[in-house]
Amino acid sequence: MTHRESAYDTIRVFLENMVTEGLLAKETGVDATPRQIVDATFEQIIKIAEKNLPLAHLLDNSDLVFHAEGRGVTQIMPWLSSLTWLTSTVEQNLRRLSAAVIDLLGANGTKLSRQIDLRVTGIAPGSLWFGTKIQPPSADMLPEDDQLVIRILNAIDLLPVLANDIGDNSVLPGAAETMPDPALRDVALHTLLSFSPTGTRGIDTLEFSSRGNGTASLSQHDRVVLRSALRSPLGDLALHGAFTGEVRAADLDKTRFNLRTKEGVLRCIAPELHPEQARAMLGHLALVSGRYETDRDGRPRLMMVEKIETVPETKKLL
C-alpha cells in the first residue's frame, strides 16, 4: 500500500464513522444535527488533506525526501534563505555525488551529471518537507549510461543507512558494511558532510529518507564528526603500495583526485597537494605511494598519498 492509499483509507474511515454516528443517532432518537456529527471528525479530515496527502505524495514519488527543522523553517512562513539553501544544496550535492560515482566507474562523470534531470516532487508543511527525484537524461542515452544512472540511484538510496553509522565521536565500523567500496564510501561521507546543517541558515537538523532504506538525520554535531573522520578515513587494515596512472578529476576543496590505473580508478587523498601542482598534473601520468584500502574484489580504491612523482610522458601505462 502506498502512503497516498493509506491516507485515503484514513479519510474513508472517518467518513464511514460519521455516517455510522448519524445512523446511530437516528436509531436511538438522539436529536443531532448534520453539523454536530461532522464537527466530530472534520478537523481530522482537514489535517489529512492539508498535511498528510502532500507528504504522502513526496514519500511515494521521491528518491530522497528531506525534512528540515529549525527557526528558519517554521510551518507558517519559512525563511526564503532557508528554502534556497535546501534546494541549492540538494541540487549541488546530488550532481557532485553523481559525477563522483561515475568517475569512480571510469566514465565521464562531469558530462553525464550535467545531463541528469533533477525534479522537485513537492514541498509539504510540517517544518519543511522537500522531495526530489532523479530522471535519466531525456536524450542521447547509451545503454551503459542507463546502468550508470542505476549505480547513482543505488548510492543515493544508501545515504540514510550510512548516516546512521555516524557515532557520537567517529564514523562507526558499520559504514564499511554499508558501503564496502572505500572510494564510494569516501564520496558518500563527503555528501553527508555537505548536507549537514551549519545552523547559519535557520536549519538545525536535516532529516532525510530514501525509498528502500528508511530515515536518518544530520545535525551540526554530525558535521564535526564527519569533518574529523574524513581527514583520515582509512581503516587499520590498510596496505602500503605504489601505483602509476593518469591523474583524473580533482576536487581541490576536498584534497582528492582520481588516478586511472591498470587496476581501475583509485581515489587519492593528498592533503599536501597544492592547487597549482594538481592543475599541472591533470591528464598526465603520476606515481603515487602510500597506504590504501581495497574493495571486496581486492582492487585498490582509496589511498592516503604519502608521495607523488611525475612520470615521463613517454612511459606507457601498462
C-alpha angles and dihedrals in degrees: 000000000000123000089249092053089049091053090048091051090052091052090048091053091053092048092048089050090053091052090047091051090050093050092045091051090051093048094049095043095244111159099229122155121221088248092057091050093048094046091066094068105012095099092051092052092049090050091053092047094048101038115011098047096051090047092046089054090054094047093049098046108032134091088205130016119197126201114193124194131188143087091295096059104050113159098245103046117001119195113265089221090057092051091046091051092050097048095042092045092051093050096045095046096046091049092047091047090049092049093048094048091050093046090053088055090056098253133113102278097176093056098047096040089058090055096050111111111227114198133193109226092191149290121254132190125248101098092317129320119188128180130197136183133193117228120192116244109284096224142027092029116162121200090250090052090057090055090050091055089052089054090051092051091049090054092048092049091057096052095094091050091050091047089056088058091067108107131196093271107009146009106279124239089249089077089075090057092046092052111015092182103086093202093053090043090054090051092048093048089053088052090053090049090054091049093049109105121241094202092237093103096054092262117117101173133019116203119190139176137193130209098259108020111053130232137319135171135217125209137182088264090055087056090059092048093048094047090053094045094050092057089069110014100160120108129229092265095061116139129220122236149121131247136187122214149126115288109239138172109000127198104195094184089063095035088236133132135168124240117201106214134169087262092055135265116340118197108217130202113206112169092176095051112118119218093240091052092048093051091049091052097050111116093009135102120263138175113224127186133185143087118327144177128221134213123243090278092057096252116144106247112157127032135182098214118223098172137017124196128181117237123216111257090233090068111090124219104248 
